């Protein structure tokens, strides 16, 4: 339960004292500012996608194809944006999607801790990436009282996979999110033209370097032989998961398991039949495959196929209105990706928190204006396809 729209009052009130927000409240200006602020290697990696970035652009453009119709004479004085997920009541329906290079997006190299702090400041859960500049235990600590989930890039070495999952569970993460679409890297011209792949320079590999199984396989401390450590990471990364691996994944943890990267309703159905706890409809922000349909255009079908199992969604969310549209199309919770990273790059934890607050404020005010003060009402009202 939150009055997220109050953030707007605070901005206008500060304005009467001549104070304007440190960061922009809209995505376009934020992106332009972040573009200038990020070092080129981070900028290309974060802003770029696959091929000519058709799918990446379509993800955001796709939201223009849906419109809400306002309802009047509804008492929207108090709004309830809370949801229930993984046995918890969460104050809002948004979460921070995993971003593997957050660690190098702040000058101190501790962007993952700053992201976790933004989560703590806002109550918006962080889906912490396997690719991190700080070990997952430290990232979890920094999330404080806000629940956090661990995103798993499943290593080829089953014992290393088991170790990462066990560490995440022991640390306190409340779900394991298995990303399915990134066992091989998609064709990314911006990074290829610059010959830039941060992981190969040793960035964001701390979850591996701090892992006892990884260290045992390496035979020395990663710091003693960084080149060998990076080489072992290259060998370890990217298990090719198939349906037959789901029982093994299930055996690794008691936590809820989420599958990230499902866009086809048949895949959603099969995952639900296999006992998966939640589906994450996402095309990785157009970073893995170009030429694909906008993720938002598949959401309703995935929801219909999931038979009531919660469907998380991301890819192209840029504003509060995008969040509300995704909810109206049946998403249970909505992931924010690049926008929080841009906030983080501009002003650390405070910058990421600012972006999340803006998105929540817009969603809250939109629900008020549209006469849909609860998420149930948003879903019942739905959206029109233009
Ligand atoms: C720079 C960057 C790094 C990412 N790293 C990861 C990752 O480590 N794990 C993962 O599952 N998804 C990763 N993603 C994908 C996001 O979780 C999310 O699906 C995507 O950003 C959604 O698209 P949008 O940001 O354009 O809305 C990454 C995305 C970006 C932009
Ligand atoms: O950049 C990404 O989106 C990402 O998550 C990733 C991670 C490892 C290898 C390739 C891509």
PDB file of N, CA and C in Angstrom, residues 230-293:
ATOM      1  N   UNK A 230      39.634 -15.981 -15.604  1.00  0.00           N
ATOM      2  CA  UNK A 230      38.710 -15.548 -16.665  1.00  0.00           C
ATOM      3  C   UNK A 230      38.505 -16.704 -17.659  1.00  0.00           C
ATOM      4  N   UNK A 231      39.586 -17.400 -17.967  1.00  0.00           N
ATOM      5  CA  UNK A 231      39.491 -18.548 -18.876  1.00  0.00           C
ATOM      6  C   UNK A 231      38.551 -19.612 -18.343  1.00  0.00           C
ATOM      7  N   UNK A 232      38.645 -19.870 -17.046  1.00  0.00           N
ATOM      8  CA  UNK A 232      37.752 -20.876 -16.448  1.00  0.00           C
ATOM      9  C   UNK A 232      36.310 -20.401 -16.485  1.00  0.00           C
ATOM     10  N   UNK A 233      36.112 -19.089 -16.312  1.00  0.00           N
ATOM     11  CA  UNK A 233      34.744 -18.558 -16.404  1.00  0.00           C
ATOM     12  C   UNK A 233      34.181 -18.790 -17.808  1.00  0.00           C
ATOM     13  N   UNK A 234      34.998 -18.502 -18.816  1.00  0.00           N
ATOM     14  CA  UNK A 234      34.539 -18.692 -20.202  1.00  0.00           C
ATOM     15  C   UNK A 234      34.105 -20.150 -20.411  1.00  0.00           C
ATOM     16  N   UNK A 235      34.914 -21.075 -19.878  1.00  0.00           N
ATOM     17  CA  UNK A 235      34.556 -22.503 -20.001  1.00  0.00           C
ATOM     18  C   UNK A 235      33.308 -22.848 -19.221  1.00  0.00           C
ATOM     19  N   UNK A 236      33.107 -22.179 -18.088  1.00  0.00           N
ATOM     20  CA  UNK A 236      32.013 -22.559 -17.176  1.00  0.00           C
ATOM     21  C   UNK A 236      30.672 -21.984 -17.594  1.00  0.00           C
ATOM     22  N   UNK A 237      30.710 -20.821 -18.275  1.00  0.00           N
ATOM     23  CA  UNK A 237      29.468 -20.080 -18.505  1.00  0.00           C
ATOM     24  C   UNK A 237      28.587 -20.787 -19.522  1.00  0.00           C
ATOM     25  N   UNK A 238      27.273 -20.665 -19.313  1.00  0.00           N
ATOM     26  CA  UNK A 238      26.346 -20.963 -20.402  1.00  0.00           C
ATOM     27  C   UNK A 238      25.999 -22.412 -20.616  1.00  0.00           C
ATOM     28  N   UNK A 239      25.487 -23.071 -19.592  1.00  0.00           N
ATOM     29  CA  UNK A 239      24.950 -24.420 -19.800  1.00  0.00           C
ATOM     30  C   UNK A 239      23.753 -24.348 -20.752  1.00  0.00           C
ATOM     31  N   UNK A 240      23.708 -25.283 -21.682  1.00  0.00           N
ATOM     32  CA  UNK A 240      22.570 -25.388 -22.596  1.00  0.00           C
ATOM     33  C   UNK A 240      21.474 -26.160 -21.873  1.00  0.00           C
ATOM     34  N   UNK A 241      20.500 -25.429 -21.372  1.00  0.00           N
ATOM     35  CA  UNK A 241      19.417 -26.092 -20.617  1.00  0.00           C
ATOM     36  C   UNK A 241      18.365 -26.620 -21.583  1.00  0.00           C
ATOM     37  N   UNK A 242      17.827 -27.790 -21.267  1.00  0.00           N
ATOM     38  CA  UNK A 242      16.674 -28.313 -22.004  1.00  0.00           C
ATOM     39  C   UNK A 242      15.619 -28.736 -20.980  1.00  0.00           C
ATOM     40  N   UNK A 243      14.454 -29.095 -21.484  1.00  0.00           N
ATOM     41  CA  UNK A 243      13.366 -29.450 -20.578  1.00  0.00           C
ATOM     42  C   UNK A 243      13.781 -30.532 -19.583  1.00  0.00           C
ATOM     43  N   UNK A 244      14.655 -31.421 -20.036  1.00  0.00           N
ATOM     44  CA  UNK A 244      15.036 -32.545 -19.161  1.00  0.00           C
ATOM     45  C   UNK A 244      15.880 -32.091 -17.970  1.00  0.00           C
ATOM     46  N   UNK A 245      16.355 -30.839 -17.987  1.00  0.00           N
ATOM     47  CA  UNK A 245      17.145 -30.327 -16.860  1.00  0.00           C
ATOM     48  C   UNK A 245      16.281 -29.782 -15.726  1.00  0.00           C
ATOM     49  N   UNK A 246      14.982 -29.605 -15.976  1.00  0.00           N
ATOM     50  CA  UNK A 246      14.164 -28.954 -14.938  1.00  0.00           C
ATOM     51  C   UNK A 246      14.134 -29.748 -13.620  1.00  0.00           C
ATOM     52  N   UNK A 247      13.997 -31.089 -13.646  1.00  0.00           N
ATOM     53  CA  UNK A 247      14.025 -31.812 -12.370  1.00  0.00           C
ATOM     54  C   UNK A 247      15.339 -31.597 -11.605  1.00  0.00           C
ATOM     55  N   UNK A 248      16.446 -31.555 -12.344  1.00  0.00           N
ATOM     56  CA  UNK A 248      17.733 -31.285 -11.682  1.00  0.00           C
ATOM     57  C   UNK A 248      17.734 -29.884 -11.051  1.00  0.00           C
ATOM     58  N   UNK A 249      17.255 -28.887 -11.799  1.00  0.00           N
ATOM     59  CA  UNK A 249      17.196 -27.530 -11.217  1.00  0.00           C
ATOM     60  C   UNK A 249      16.331 -27.543  -9.954  1.00  0.00           C
ATOM     61  N   UNK A 250      15.204 -28.237 -10.060  1.00  0.00           N
ATOM     62  CA  UNK A 250      14.277 -28.314  -8.914  1.00  0.00           C
ATOM     63  C   UNK A 250      14.965 -28.933  -7.699  1.00  0.00           C
ATOM     64  N   UNK A 251      15.856 -29.904  -7.956  1.00  0.00           N
ATOM     65  CA  UNK A 251      16.513 -30.609  -6.847  1.00  0.00           C
ATOM     66  C   UNK A 251      17.525 -29.723  -6.116  1.00  0.00           C
ATOM     67  N   UNK A 252      17.898 -28.592  -6.733  1.00  0.00           N
ATOM     68  CA  UNK A 252      18.955 -27.758  -6.149  1.00  0.00           C
ATOM     69  C   UNK A 252      18.451 -26.867  -5.014  1.00  0.00           C
ATOM     70  N   UNK A 253      17.137 -26.638  -4.939  1.00  0.00           N
ATOM     71  CA  UNK A 253      16.648 -25.638  -3.982  1.00  0.00           C
ATOM     72  C   UNK A 253      15.197 -25.863  -3.607  1.00  0.00           C
ATOM     73  N   UNK A 254      14.863 -25.375  -2.405  1.00  0.00           N
ATOM     74  CA  UNK A 254      13.459 -25.373  -1.974  1.00  0.00           C
ATOM     75  C   UNK A 254      12.768 -24.079  -2.395  1.00  0.00           C
ATOM     76  N   UNK A 255      13.560 -23.123  -2.851  1.00  0.00           N
ATOM     77  CA  UNK A 255      12.986 -21.813  -3.195  1.00  0.00           C
ATOM     78  C   UNK A 255      12.130 -21.919  -4.455  1.00  0.00           C
ATOM     79  N   UNK A 256      11.198 -20.978  -4.620  1.00  0.00           N
ATOM     80  CA  UNK A 256      10.468 -20.922  -5.887  1.00  0.00           C
ATOM     81  C   UNK A 256      11.436 -20.747  -7.054  1.00  0.00           C
ATOM     82  N   UNK A 257      11.127 -21.405  -8.160  1.00  0.00           N
ATOM     83  CA  UNK A 257      11.954 -21.280  -9.368  1.00  0.00           C
ATOM     84  C   UNK A 257      11.153 -20.555 -10.452  1.00  0.00           C
ATOM     85  N   UNK A 258      11.805 -19.557 -11.041  1.00  0.00           N
ATOM     86  CA  UNK A 258      11.212 -18.747 -12.103  1.00  0.00           C
ATOM     87  C   UNK A 258      12.019 -19.003 -13.379  1.00  0.00           C
ATOM     88  N   UNK A 259      11.350 -19.128 -14.513  1.00  0.00           N
ATOM     89  CA  UNK A 259      12.071 -19.270 -15.784  1.00  0.00           C
ATOM     90  C   UNK A 259      11.980 -17.959 -16.559  1.00  0.00           C
ATOM     91  N   UNK A 260      13.136 -17.346 -16.817  1.00  0.00           N
ATOM     92  CA  UNK A 260      13.191 -16.039 -17.486  1.00  0.00           C
ATOM     93  C   UNK A 260      13.523 -16.208 -18.963  1.00  0.00           C
ATOM     94  N   UNK A 261      12.675 -15.597 -19.789  1.00  0.00           N
ATOM     95  CA  UNK A 261      12.941 -15.629 -21.222  1.00  0.00           C
ATOM     96  C   UNK A 261      11.867 -16.360 -22.008  1.00  0.00           C
ATOM     97  N   UNK A 262      10.764 -16.686 -21.355  1.00  0.00           N
ATOM     98  CA  UNK A 262       9.663 -17.415 -22.010  1.00  0.00           C
ATOM     99  C   UNK A 262       8.780 -16.411 -22.761  1.00  0.00           C
ATOM    100  N   UNK A 263       8.627 -16.610 -24.060  1.00  0.00           N
ATOM    101  CA  UNK A 263       7.765 -15.733 -24.861  1.00  0.00           C
ATOM    102  C   UNK A 263       6.687 -16.514 -25.603  1.00  0.00           C
ATOM    103  N   UNK A 264       6.861 -17.815 -25.720  1.00  0.00           N
ATOM    104  CA  UNK A 264       5.884 -18.620 -26.467  1.00  0.00           C
ATOM    105  C   UNK A 264       4.900 -19.279 -25.496  1.00  0.00           C
ATOM    106  N   UNK A 265       3.609 -19.180 -25.784  1.00  0.00           N
ATOM    107  CA  UNK A 265       2.628 -19.773 -24.867  1.00  0.00           C
ATOM    108  C   UNK A 265       2.813 -21.277 -24.661  1.00  0.00           C
ATOM    109  N   UNK A 266       3.271 -21.990 -25.695  1.00  0.00           N
ATOM    110  CA  UNK A 266       3.490 -23.432 -25.519  1.00  0.00           C
ATOM    111  C   UNK A 266       4.609 -23.698 -24.508  1.00  0.00           C
ATOM    112  N   UNK A 267       5.640 -22.847 -24.535  1.00  0.00           N
ATOM    113  CA  UNK A 267       6.728 -22.998 -23.547  1.00  0.00           C
ATOM    114  C   UNK A 267       6.219 -22.687 -22.141  1.00  0.00           C
ATOM    115  N   UNK A 268       5.353 -21.691 -22.053  1.00  0.00           N
ATOM    116  CA  UNK A 268       4.793 -21.339 -20.742  1.00  0.00           C
ATOM    117  C   UNK A 268       3.986 -22.521 -20.194  1.00  0.00           C
ATOM    118  N   UNK A 269       3.150 -23.104 -21.062  1.00  0.00           N
ATOM    119  CA  UNK A 269       2.300 -24.233 -20.652  1.00  0.00           C
ATOM    120  C   UNK A 269       3.158 -25.385 -20.157  1.00  0.00           C
ATOM    121  N   UNK A 270       4.207 -25.659 -20.914  1.00  0.00           N
ATOM    122  CA  UNK A 270       5.056 -26.793 -20.568  1.00  0.00           C
ATOM    123  C   UNK A 270       5.802 -26.545 -19.248  1.00  0.00           C
ATOM    124  N   UNK A 271       6.227 -25.304 -19.044  1.00  0.00           N
ATOM    125  CA  UNK A 271       6.919 -24.956 -17.798  1.00  0.00           C
ATOM    126  C   UNK A 271       5.970 -25.085 -16.605  1.00  0.00           C
ATOM    127  N   UNK A 272       4.743 -24.649 -16.805  1.00  0.00           N
ATOM    128  CA  UNK A 272       3.753 -24.754 -15.726  1.00  0.00           C
ATOM    129  C   UNK A 272       3.480 -26.225 -15.435  1.00  0.00           C
ATOM    130  N   UNK A 273       3.336 -27.029 -16.476  1.00  0.00           N
ATOM    131  CA  UNK A 273       3.110 -28.470 -16.285  1.00  0.00           C
ATOM    132  C   UNK A 273       4.267 -29.110 -15.535  1.00  0.00           C
ATOM    133  N   UNK A 274       5.466 -28.583 -15.727  1.00  0.00           N
ATOM    134  CA  UNK A 274       6.649 -29.131 -15.062  1.00  0.00           C
ATOM    135  C   UNK A 274       6.773 -28.640 -13.617  1.00  0.00           C
ATOM    136  N   UNK A 275       5.833 -27.818 -13.180  1.00  0.00           N
ATOM    137  CA  UNK A 275       5.822 -27.403 -11.780  1.00  0.00           C
ATOM    138  C   UNK A 275       6.618 -26.141 -11.473  1.00  0.00           C
ATOM    139  N   UNK A 276       6.941 -25.378 -12.503  1.00  0.00           N
ATOM    140  CA  UNK A 276       7.679 -24.126 -12.288  1.00  0.00           C
ATOM    141  C   UNK A 276       6.786 -23.128 -11.527  1.00  0.00           C
ATOM    142  N   UNK A 277       7.396 -22.322 -10.648  1.00  0.00           N
ATOM    143  CA  UNK A 277       6.596 -21.471  -9.753  1.00  0.00           C
ATOM    144  C   UNK A 277       6.160 -20.148 -10.380  1.00  0.00           C
ATOM    145  N   UNK A 278       6.916 -19.664 -11.346  1.00  0.00           N
ATOM    146  CA  UNK A 278       6.512 -18.433 -12.041  1.00  0.00           C
ATOM    147  C   UNK A 278       7.194 -18.396 -13.401  1.00  0.00           C
ATOM    148  N   UNK A 279       6.552 -17.733 -14.335  1.00  0.00           N
ATOM    149  CA  UNK A 279       7.064 -17.561 -15.693  1.00  0.00           C
ATOM    150  C   UNK A 279       7.517 -16.108 -15.807  1.00  0.00           C
ATOM    151  N   UNK A 280       8.652 -15.900 -16.463  1.00  0.00           N
ATOM    152  CA  UNK A 280       9.122 -14.528 -16.687  1.00  0.00           C
ATOM    153  C   UNK A 280       9.144 -14.314 -18.194  1.00  0.00           C
ATOM    154  N   UNK A 281       8.116 -13.605 -18.689  1.00  0.00           N
ATOM    155  CA  UNK A 281       8.005 -13.296 -20.110  1.00  0.00           C
ATOM    156  C   UNK A 281       8.931 -12.112 -20.417  1.00  0.00           C
ATOM    157  N   UNK A 282       9.930 -12.356 -21.237  1.00  0.00           N
ATOM    158  CA  UNK A 282      10.975 -11.355 -21.497  1.00  0.00           C
ATOM    159  C   UNK A 282      11.735 -11.776 -22.740  1.00  0.00           C
ATOM    160  N   UNK A 283      12.187 -10.826 -23.543  1.00  0.00           N
ATOM    161  CA  UNK A 283      13.138 -11.178 -24.609  1.00  0.00           C
ATOM    162  C   UNK A 283      14.496 -10.511 -24.359  1.00  0.00           C
ATOM    163  N   UNK A 284      14.802 -10.331 -23.090  1.00  0.00           N
ATOM    164  CA  UNK A 284      16.124  -9.840 -22.677  1.00  0.00           C
ATOM    165  C   UNK A 284      16.390  -8.439 -23.237  1.00  0.00           C
ATOM    166  N   UNK A 285      15.313  -7.677 -23.398  1.00  0.00           N
ATOM    167  CA  UNK A 285      15.479  -6.308 -23.889  1.00  0.00           C
ATOM    168  C   UNK A 285      16.015  -6.247 -25.308  1.00  0.00           C
ATOM    169  N   UNK A 286      15.794  -7.296 -26.100  1.00  0.00           N
ATOM    170  CA  UNK A 286      16.289  -7.297 -27.481  1.00  0.00           C
ATOM    171  C   UNK A 286      17.794  -7.443 -27.571  1.00  0.00           C
ATOM    172  N   UNK A 287      18.430  -7.924 -26.506  1.00  0.00           N
ATOM    173  CA  UNK A 287      19.887  -8.053 -26.476  1.00  0.00           C
ATOM    174  C   UNK A 287      20.364  -9.414 -26.951  1.00  0.00           C
ATOM    175  N   UNK A 288      19.427 -10.351 -27.094  1.00  0.00           N
ATOM    176  CA  UNK A 288      19.847 -11.700 -27.431  1.00  0.00           C
ATOM    177  C   UNK A 288      19.473 -12.123 -28.845  1.00  0.00           C
ATOM    178  N   UNK A 289      18.272 -11.735 -29.288  1.00  0.00           N
ATOM    179  CA  UNK A 289      17.860 -12.107 -30.643  1.00  0.00           C
ATOM    180  C   UNK A 289      17.177 -10.923 -31.291  1.00  0.00           C
ATOM    181  N   UNK A 290      17.631 -10.564 -32.490  1.00  0.00           N
ATOM    182  CA  UNK A 290      16.971  -9.497 -33.227  1.00  0.00           C
ATOM    183  C   UNK A 290      15.946 -10.110 -34.178  1.00  0.00           C
ATOM    184  N   UNK A 291      14.979  -9.291 -34.588  1.00  0.00           N
ATOM    185  CA  UNK A 291      13.981  -9.784 -35.529  1.00  0.00           C
ATOM    186  C   UNK A 291      12.772 -10.365 -34.846  1.00  0.00           C
ATOM    187  N   UNK A 292      12.808 -10.378 -33.534  1.00  0.00           N
ATOM    188  CA  UNK A 292      11.678 -10.945 -32.792  1.00  0.00           C
ATOM    189  C   UNK A 292      10.582  -9.915 -32.577  1.00  0.00           C
ATOM    190  N   UNK A 293       9.420 -10.434 -32.283  1.00  0.00           N
ATOM    191  CA  UNK A 293       8.241  -9.634 -31.970  1.00  0.00           C
ATOM    192  C   UNK A 293       8.459  -8.929 -30.616  1.00  0.00           C
TER     193      UNK A 293
END
